[in-house]
Short mmCIF file of C-alpha atoms in Angstrom, two decimals:
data_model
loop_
_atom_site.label_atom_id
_atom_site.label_comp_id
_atom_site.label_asym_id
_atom_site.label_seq_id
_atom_site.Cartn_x
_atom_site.Cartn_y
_atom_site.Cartn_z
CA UNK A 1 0.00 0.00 0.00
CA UNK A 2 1.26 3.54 -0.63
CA UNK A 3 1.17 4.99 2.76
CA UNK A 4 1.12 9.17 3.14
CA UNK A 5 4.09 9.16 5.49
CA UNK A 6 6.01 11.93 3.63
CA UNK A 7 8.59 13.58 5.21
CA UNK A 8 10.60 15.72 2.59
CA UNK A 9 8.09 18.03 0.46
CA UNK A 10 8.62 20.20 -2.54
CA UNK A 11 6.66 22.42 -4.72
CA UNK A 12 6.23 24.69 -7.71
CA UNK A 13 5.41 28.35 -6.08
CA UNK A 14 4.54 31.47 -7.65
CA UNK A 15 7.26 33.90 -8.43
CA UNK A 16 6.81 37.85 -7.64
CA UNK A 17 4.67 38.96 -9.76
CA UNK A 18 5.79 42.00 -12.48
CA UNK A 19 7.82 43.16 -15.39
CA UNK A 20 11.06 44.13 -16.23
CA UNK A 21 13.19 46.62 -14.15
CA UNK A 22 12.50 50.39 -15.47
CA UNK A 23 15.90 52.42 -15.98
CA UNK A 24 18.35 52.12 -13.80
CA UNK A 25 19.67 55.74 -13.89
CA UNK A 26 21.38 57.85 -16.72
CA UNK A 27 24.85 56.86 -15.94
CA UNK A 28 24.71 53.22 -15.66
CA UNK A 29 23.01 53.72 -19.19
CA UNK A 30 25.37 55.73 -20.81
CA UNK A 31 28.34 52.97 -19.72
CA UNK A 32 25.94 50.11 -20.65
CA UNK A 33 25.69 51.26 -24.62
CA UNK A 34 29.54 52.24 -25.08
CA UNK A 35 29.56 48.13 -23.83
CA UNK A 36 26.90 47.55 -25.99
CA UNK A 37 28.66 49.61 -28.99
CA UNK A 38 31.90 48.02 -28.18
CA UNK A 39 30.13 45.02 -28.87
CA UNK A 40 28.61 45.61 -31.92
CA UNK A 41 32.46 45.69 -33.26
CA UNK A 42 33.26 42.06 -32.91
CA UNK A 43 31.77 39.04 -34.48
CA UNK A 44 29.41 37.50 -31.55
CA UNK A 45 26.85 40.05 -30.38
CA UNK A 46 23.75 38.41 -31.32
CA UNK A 47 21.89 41.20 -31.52
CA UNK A 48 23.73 42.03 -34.79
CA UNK A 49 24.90 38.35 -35.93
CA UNK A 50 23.20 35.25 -36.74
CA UNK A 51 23.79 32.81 -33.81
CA UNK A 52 25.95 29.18 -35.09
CA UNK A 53 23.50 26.62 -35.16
CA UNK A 54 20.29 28.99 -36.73
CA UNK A 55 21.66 29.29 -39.99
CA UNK A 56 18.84 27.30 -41.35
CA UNK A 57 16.09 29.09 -39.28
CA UNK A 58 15.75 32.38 -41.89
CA UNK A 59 15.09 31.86 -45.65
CA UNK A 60 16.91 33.70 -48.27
CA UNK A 61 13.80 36.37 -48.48
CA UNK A 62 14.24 37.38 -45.24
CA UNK A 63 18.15 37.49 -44.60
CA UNK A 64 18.05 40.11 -47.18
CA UNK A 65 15.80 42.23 -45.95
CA UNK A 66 16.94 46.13 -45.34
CA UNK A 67 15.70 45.47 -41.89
CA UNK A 68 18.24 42.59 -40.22
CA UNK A 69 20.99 44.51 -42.12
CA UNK A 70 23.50 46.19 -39.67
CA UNK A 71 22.84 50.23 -40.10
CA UNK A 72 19.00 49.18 -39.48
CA UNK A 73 20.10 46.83 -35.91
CA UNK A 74 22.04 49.60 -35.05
CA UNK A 75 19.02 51.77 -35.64
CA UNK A 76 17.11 49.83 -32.42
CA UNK A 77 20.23 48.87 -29.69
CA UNK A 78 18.66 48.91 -26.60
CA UNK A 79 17.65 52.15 -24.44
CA UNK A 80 18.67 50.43 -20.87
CA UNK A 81 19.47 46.81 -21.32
CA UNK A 82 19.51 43.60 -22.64
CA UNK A 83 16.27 43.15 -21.82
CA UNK A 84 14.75 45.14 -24.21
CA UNK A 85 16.09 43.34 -27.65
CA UNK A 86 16.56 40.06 -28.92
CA UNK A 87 19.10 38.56 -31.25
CA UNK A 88 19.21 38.89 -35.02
CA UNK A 89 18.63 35.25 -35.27
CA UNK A 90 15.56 35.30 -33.36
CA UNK A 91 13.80 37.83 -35.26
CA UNK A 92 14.43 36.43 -38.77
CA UNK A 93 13.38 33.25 -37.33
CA UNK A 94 10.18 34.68 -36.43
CA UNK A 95 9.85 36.25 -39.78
CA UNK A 96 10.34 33.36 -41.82
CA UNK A 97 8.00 31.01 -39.59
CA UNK A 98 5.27 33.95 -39.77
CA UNK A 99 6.51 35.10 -43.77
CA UNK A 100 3.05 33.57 -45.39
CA UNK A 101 0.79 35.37 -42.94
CA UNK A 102 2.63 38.84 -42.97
CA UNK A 103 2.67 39.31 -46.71
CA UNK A 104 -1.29 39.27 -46.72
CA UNK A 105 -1.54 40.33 -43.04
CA UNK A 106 -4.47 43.28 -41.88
CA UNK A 107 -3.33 43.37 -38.34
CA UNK A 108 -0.21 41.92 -36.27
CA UNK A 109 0.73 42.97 -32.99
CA UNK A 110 4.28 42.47 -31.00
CA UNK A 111 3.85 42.30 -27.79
CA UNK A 112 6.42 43.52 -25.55
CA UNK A 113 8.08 45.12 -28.95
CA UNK A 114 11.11 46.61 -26.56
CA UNK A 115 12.93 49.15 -29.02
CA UNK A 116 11.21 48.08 -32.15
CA UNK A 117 14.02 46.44 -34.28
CA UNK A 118 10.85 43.90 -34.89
CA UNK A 119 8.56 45.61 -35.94
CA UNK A 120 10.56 46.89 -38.48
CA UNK A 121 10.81 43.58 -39.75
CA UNK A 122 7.13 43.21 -40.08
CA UNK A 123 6.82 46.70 -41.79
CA UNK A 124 8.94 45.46 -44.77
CA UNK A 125 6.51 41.95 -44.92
CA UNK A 126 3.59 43.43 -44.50
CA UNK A 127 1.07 45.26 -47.07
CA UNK A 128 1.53 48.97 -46.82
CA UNK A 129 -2.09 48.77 -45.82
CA UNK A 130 -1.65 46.90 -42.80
CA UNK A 131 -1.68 47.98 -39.32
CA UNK A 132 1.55 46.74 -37.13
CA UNK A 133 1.26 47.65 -33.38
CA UNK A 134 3.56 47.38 -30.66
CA UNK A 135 2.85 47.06 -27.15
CA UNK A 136 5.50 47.98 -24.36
CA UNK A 137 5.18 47.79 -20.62
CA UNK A 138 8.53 50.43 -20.30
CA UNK A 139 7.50 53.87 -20.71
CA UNK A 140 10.56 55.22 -21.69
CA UNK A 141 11.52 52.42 -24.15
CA UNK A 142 8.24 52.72 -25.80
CA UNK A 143 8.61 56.23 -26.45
CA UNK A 144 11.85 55.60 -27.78
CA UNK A 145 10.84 52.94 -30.03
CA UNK A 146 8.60 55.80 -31.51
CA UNK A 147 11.66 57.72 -32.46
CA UNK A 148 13.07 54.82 -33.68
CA UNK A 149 10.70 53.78 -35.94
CA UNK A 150 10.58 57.53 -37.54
CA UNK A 151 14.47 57.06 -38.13
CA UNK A 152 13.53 53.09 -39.45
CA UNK A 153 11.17 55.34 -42.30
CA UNK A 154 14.22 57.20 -43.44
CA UNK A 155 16.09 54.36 -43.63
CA UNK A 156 13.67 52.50 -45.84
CA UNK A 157 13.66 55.75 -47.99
CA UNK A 158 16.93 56.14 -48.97
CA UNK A 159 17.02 51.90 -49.78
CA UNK A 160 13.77 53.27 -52.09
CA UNK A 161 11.03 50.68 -50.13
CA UNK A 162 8.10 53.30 -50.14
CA UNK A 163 5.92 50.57 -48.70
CA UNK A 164 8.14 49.88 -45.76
CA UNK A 165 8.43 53.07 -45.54
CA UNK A 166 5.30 54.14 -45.18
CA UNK A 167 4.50 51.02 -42.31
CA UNK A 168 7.31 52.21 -40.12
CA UNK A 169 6.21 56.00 -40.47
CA UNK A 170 2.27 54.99 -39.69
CA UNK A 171 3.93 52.61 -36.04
CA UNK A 172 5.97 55.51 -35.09
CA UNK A 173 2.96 57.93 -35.09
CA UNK A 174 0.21 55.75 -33.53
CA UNK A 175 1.29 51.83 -33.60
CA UNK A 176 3.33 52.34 -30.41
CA UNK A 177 1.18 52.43 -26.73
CA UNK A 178 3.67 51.88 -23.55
CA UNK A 179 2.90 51.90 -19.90
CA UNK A 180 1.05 49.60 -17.49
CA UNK A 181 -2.12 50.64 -18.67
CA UNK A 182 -1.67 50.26 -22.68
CA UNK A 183 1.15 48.60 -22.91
CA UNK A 184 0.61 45.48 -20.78
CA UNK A 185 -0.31 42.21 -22.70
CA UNK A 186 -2.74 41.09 -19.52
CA UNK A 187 -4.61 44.20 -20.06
CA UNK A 188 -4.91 43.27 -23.63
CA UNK A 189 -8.19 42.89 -25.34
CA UNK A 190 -9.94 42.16 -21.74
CA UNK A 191 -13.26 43.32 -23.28
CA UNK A 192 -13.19 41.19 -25.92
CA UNK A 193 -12.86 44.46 -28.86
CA UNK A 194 -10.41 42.78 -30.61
CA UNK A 195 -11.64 39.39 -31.02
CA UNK A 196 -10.45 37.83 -34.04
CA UNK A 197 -8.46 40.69 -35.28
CA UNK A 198 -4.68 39.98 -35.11
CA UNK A 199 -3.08 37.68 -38.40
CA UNK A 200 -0.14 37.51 -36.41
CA UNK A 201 0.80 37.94 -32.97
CA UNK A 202 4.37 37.72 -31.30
CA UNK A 203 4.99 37.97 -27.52
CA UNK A 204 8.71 38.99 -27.04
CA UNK A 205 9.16 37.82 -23.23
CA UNK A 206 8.95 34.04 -22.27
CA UNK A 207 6.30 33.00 -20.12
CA UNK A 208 4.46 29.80 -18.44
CA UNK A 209 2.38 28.12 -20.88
CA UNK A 210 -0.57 27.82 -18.32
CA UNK A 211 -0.48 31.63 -18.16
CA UNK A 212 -1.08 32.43 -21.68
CA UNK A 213 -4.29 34.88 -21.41
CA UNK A 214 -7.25 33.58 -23.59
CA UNK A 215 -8.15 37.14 -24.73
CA UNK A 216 -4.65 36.69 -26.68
CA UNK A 217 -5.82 33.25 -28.28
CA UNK A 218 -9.36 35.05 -28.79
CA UNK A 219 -7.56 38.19 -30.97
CA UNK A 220 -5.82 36.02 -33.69
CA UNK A 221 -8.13 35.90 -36.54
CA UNK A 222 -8.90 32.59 -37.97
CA UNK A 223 -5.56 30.98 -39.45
CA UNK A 224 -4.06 33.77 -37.08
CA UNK A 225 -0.70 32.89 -35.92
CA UNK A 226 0.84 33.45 -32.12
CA UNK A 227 4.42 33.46 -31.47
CA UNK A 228 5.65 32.97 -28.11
CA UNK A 229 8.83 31.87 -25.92
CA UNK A 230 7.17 29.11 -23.59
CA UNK A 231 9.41 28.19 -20.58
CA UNK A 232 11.03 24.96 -20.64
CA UNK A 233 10.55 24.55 -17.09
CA UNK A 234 8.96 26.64 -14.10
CA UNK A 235 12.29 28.58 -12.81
CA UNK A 236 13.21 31.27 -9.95
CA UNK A 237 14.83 33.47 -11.92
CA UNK A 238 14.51 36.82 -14.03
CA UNK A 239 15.03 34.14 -16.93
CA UNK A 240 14.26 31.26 -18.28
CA UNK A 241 15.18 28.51 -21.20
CA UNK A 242 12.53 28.70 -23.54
CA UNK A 243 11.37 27.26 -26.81
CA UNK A 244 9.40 29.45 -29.40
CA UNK A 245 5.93 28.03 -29.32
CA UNK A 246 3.73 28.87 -32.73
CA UNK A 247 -0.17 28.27 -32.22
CA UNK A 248 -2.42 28.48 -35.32
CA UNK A 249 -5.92 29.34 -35.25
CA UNK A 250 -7.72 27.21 -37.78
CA UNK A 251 -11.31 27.50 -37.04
CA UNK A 252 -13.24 29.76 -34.63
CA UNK A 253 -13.76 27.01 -32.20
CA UNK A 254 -9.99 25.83 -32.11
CA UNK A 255 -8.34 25.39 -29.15
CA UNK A 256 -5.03 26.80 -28.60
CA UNK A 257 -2.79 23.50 -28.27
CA UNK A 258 -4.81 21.92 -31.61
CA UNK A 259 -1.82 23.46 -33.77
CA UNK A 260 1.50 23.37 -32.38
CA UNK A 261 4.64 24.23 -34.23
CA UNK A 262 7.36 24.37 -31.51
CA UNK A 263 11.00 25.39 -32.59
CA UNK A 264 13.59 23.19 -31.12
CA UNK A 265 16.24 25.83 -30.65
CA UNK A 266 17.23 26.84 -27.09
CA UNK A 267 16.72 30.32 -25.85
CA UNK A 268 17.40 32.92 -22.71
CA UNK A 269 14.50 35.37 -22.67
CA UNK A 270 13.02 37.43 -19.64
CA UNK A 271 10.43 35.98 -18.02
CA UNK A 272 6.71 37.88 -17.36
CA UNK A 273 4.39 36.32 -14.96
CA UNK A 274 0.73 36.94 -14.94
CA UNK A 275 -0.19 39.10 -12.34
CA UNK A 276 -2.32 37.26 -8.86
CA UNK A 277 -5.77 38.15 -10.83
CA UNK A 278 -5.04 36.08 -13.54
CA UNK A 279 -4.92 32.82 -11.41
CA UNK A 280 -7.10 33.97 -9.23
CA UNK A 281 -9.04 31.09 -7.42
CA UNK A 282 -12.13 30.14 -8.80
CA UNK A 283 -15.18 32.27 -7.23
CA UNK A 284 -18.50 29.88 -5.48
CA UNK A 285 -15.75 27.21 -5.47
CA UNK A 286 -15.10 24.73 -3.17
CA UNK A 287 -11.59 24.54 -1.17
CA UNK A 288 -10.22 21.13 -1.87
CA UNK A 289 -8.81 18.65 1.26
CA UNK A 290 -5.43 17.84 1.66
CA UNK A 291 -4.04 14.47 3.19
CA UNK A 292 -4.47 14.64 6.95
CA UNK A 293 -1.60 12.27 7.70
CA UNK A 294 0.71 14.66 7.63
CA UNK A 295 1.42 18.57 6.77
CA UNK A 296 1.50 18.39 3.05
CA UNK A 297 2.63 21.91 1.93
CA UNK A 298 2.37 21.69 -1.68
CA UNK A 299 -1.18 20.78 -1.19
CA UNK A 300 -2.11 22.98 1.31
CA UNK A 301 -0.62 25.82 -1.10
CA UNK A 302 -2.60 25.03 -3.66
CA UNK A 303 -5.56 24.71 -1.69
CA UNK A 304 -5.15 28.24 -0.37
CA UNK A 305 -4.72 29.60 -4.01
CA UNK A 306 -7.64 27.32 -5.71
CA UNK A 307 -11.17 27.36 -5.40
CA UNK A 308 -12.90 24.25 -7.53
CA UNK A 309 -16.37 23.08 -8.10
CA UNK A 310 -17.66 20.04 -6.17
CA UNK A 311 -17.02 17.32 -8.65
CA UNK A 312 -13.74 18.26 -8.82
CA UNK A 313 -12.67 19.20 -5.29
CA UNK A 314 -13.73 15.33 -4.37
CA UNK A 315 -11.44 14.01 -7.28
CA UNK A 316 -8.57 15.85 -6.08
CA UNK A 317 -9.07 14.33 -2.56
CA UNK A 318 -9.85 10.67 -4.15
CA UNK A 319 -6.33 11.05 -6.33
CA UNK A 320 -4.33 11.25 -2.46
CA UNK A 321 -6.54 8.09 -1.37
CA UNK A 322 -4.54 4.68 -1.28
CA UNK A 323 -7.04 2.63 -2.97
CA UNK A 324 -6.53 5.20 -6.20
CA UNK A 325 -2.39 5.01 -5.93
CA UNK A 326 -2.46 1.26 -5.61
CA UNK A 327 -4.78 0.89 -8.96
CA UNK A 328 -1.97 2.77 -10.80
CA UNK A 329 0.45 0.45 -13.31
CA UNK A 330 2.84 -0.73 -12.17
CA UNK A 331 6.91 -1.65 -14.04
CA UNK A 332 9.49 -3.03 -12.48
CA UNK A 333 12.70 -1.15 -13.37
CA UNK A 334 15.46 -3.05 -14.69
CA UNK A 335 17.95 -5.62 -12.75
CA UNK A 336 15.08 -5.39 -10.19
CA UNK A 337 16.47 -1.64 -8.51
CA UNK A 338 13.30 -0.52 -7.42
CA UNK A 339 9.43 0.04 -9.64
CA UNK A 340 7.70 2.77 -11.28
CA UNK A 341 4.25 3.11 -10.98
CA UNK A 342 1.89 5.29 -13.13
CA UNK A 343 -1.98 6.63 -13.22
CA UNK A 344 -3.52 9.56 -15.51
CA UNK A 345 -7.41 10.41 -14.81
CA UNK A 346 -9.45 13.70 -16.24
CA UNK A 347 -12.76 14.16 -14.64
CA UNK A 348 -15.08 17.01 -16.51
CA UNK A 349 -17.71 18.56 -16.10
CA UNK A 350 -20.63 16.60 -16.42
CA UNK A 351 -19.12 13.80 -16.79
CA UNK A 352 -17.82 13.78 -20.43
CA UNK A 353 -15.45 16.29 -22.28
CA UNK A 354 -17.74 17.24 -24.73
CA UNK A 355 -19.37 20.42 -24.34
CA UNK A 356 -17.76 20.57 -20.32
CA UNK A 357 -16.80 23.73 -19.24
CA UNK A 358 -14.13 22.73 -17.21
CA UNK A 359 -11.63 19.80 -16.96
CA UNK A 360 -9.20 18.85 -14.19
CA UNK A 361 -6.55 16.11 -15.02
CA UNK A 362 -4.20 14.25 -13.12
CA UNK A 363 -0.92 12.64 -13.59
CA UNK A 364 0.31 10.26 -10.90
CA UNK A 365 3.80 8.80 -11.26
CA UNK A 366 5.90 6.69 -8.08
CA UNK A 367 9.89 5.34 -8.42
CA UNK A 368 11.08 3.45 -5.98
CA UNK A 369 14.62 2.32 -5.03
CA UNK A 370 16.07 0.64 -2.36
CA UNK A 371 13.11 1.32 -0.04
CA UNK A 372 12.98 4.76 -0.90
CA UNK A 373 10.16 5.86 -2.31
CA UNK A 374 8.89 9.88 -4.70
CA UNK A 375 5.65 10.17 -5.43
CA UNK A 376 4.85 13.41 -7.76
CA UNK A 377 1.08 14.49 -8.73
CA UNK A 378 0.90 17.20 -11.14
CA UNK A 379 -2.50 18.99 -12.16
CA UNK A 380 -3.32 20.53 -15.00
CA UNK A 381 -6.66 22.51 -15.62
CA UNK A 382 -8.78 23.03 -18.38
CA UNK A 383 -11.47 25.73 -19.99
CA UNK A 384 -13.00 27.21 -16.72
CA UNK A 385 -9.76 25.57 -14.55
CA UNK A 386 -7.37 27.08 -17.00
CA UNK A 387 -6.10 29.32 -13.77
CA UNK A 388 -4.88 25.96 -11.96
CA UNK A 389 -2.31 25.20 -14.55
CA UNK A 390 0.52 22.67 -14.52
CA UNK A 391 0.55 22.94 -10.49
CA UNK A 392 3.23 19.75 -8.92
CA UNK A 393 3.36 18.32 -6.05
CA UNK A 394 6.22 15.96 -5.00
CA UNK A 395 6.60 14.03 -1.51
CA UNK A 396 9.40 11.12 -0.56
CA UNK A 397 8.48 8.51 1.58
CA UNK A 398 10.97 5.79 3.54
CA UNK A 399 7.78 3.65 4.16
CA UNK A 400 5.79 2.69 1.18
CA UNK A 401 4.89 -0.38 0.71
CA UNK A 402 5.44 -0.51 -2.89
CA UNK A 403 9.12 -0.70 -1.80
CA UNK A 404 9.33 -3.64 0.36
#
């Protein structure tokens, strides 16, 4: 029998909540961009190089565009830090994943646009009818992305691209909103005005996949594509290692995970967390019951964060029951060192998945050696639960049963 007797606990917490850092004073930015600058003379700033190894991430259309060239990168270094750009590579990835939907694009939004050096990629893609936004939560970047994107016009002039030209000139007039307020993607499209509007979409911070807003899935028009850095792992840090995530909106009724293109090149990106509304726990809910056995913390965490409906708050208490644990499969690992045991269950709403508003799922796994036993649960909720997310819980225990 697997008996609750944990006695080492871990879990996946919350980090503070916010954005990036806002200037850190006119000196320290004055000696950051003569680094920066220096930099830009050698051979492996990424911001103005391709990176060894994404050679084959940019097609020939857009590694010749006016905007990836080096006067044009120059054109958007950073106001403050690092923070605010990404690398050369990056962006003509982006590009050349996105290429088909820009060149017949309406609408396309970066989110988190930093400096700008993007958008001017999309402004030579793009119709010269289109509408290219950029959202930044920095003040004072944003308004110097405006500047920027005047100077990116001039730049398109003299290389005689009146259509690029005339993009960049229309973002740096009134494509470019900054601040908490305007600015901030979890403030975007809240009341639902922009449903179904955006051909493309690119987020340029990484975040947790389970805190993707659905008013950002809801503004991609249909075969509308989203861009985004998706965590590889849940970290502690400022940053994280991220793969680029693209999500493709093929029907009105699509769900975001139905079309997955993920881009198997490692990346360091500032992380954004939502902020405590967005998971907020769920309102009329019920607050689920954690083993009694012993002080589990990563339950009672979660317990203080989520509210869930009935059905569900008694199949989160049944999934901590022995009888459920023991009716998991069960492997021995090899030369006899110990077994694995494994369980998956989804109850919905209702009953059945179709047409349920919510979903909660759980994934049970147990390895045991020498006596020694881990047993990790890890939630993930769906349509009305998307708030609980990809929550783990992980306990050790020196008595199971399983082991002996």
């Amino acid at each position: 029998m697997a008996r609750l007797s944990f006695f080492i606990l871990a879990v996946i917490i919350d980090l503070p909540r916010g954005v990036r850092d806002e200037s850190e004073g006119r000196e320290a930015q004055n000696e950051f961009l003569a680094a920066f600058d220096q930099d830009a003379q050698g051979t492996e700033n990424p911001y103005y190089t391709e990176k060894q190894g994404w050679e084959d991430e940019a097609n020939q259309i857009v590694k010749e565009l006016i905007s990836v060239h080096m006067d044009m990168r120059q054109n958007f270094r950073p106001v403050n830090n690092w923070g605010e750009v990404a690398g050369l590579s990056m962006h003509m990835m982006i590009a050349t994943r996105m290429l088909e939907n820009l060149k017949t694009a309406t609408h396309v939004a970066d989110i988190g646009s930093g400096t700008g050096a993007l958008l001017a990629v999309f402004a030579e893609l793009v119709p010269k009818t289109a509408v290219v936004e950029g959202l930044e939560y920095m003040t004072d970047v944003a308004d110097a992305s405006k500047q920027k994107m005047a100077e990116a016009s001039v730049i398109f002039k003299k290389a005689n691209n009146s259509d690029a030209e005339m993009v960049a000139k229309k973002i740096s007039v009134s494509g470019i909103a900054g601040g908490e307020l305007n600015g901030n993607l979890f403030t975007f499209n809240l009341d639902g005005g922009r449903d179904e509007e955006f051909d493309v979409i690119n987020v340029g911070f990484a975040m947790f996949e389970n805190e993707i807003p659905a008013a950002l899935w809801k503004a991609l028009a249909v075969k509308g594509k989203l861009g985004i850095p998706i965590c590889k792992e849940k970290v502690y840090r400022p940053k994280c290692e991220a793969l680029y995530h693209i999500y493709t909106k093929n029907s009105p009724e699509a769900v975001r995970k139905d079309d997955e293109l993920i881009i198997q090149k490692d990346i360091n990106f500032v992380l954004v967390r939502a902020p405590e509304k967005h998971c907020q726990a769920q309102e009329g809910g019920v607050q689920v019951e954690c083993p009694t056995l012993v002080n589990f913390a990563p339950c009672t965490e979660f317990s203080k964060q989520n509210r869930l409906p009935e059905d569900a708050a008694v199949f989160f208490k049944l999934v901590f029951t022995e009888n459920w644990m023991d009716n998991a499969t069960k492997t021995s690992l090899e030369n006899d060192w110990g077994v694995h045991m494994h369980r998956e269950e989804t109850v919905w709403q209702g009953g059945v998945e179709q047409d349920a508003r919510w979903g909660l799922k759980v994934v049970y796994d147990l390895d045991c050696e020498e006596g020694y036993s881990v047993m990790t649960w890890t939630f993930f909720g769906f349509g009305e639960l998307e708030c609980v997310g990809e929550s783990k819980m992980t306990a050790t225990d020196s008595h199971s049963q399983v082991c002996h």
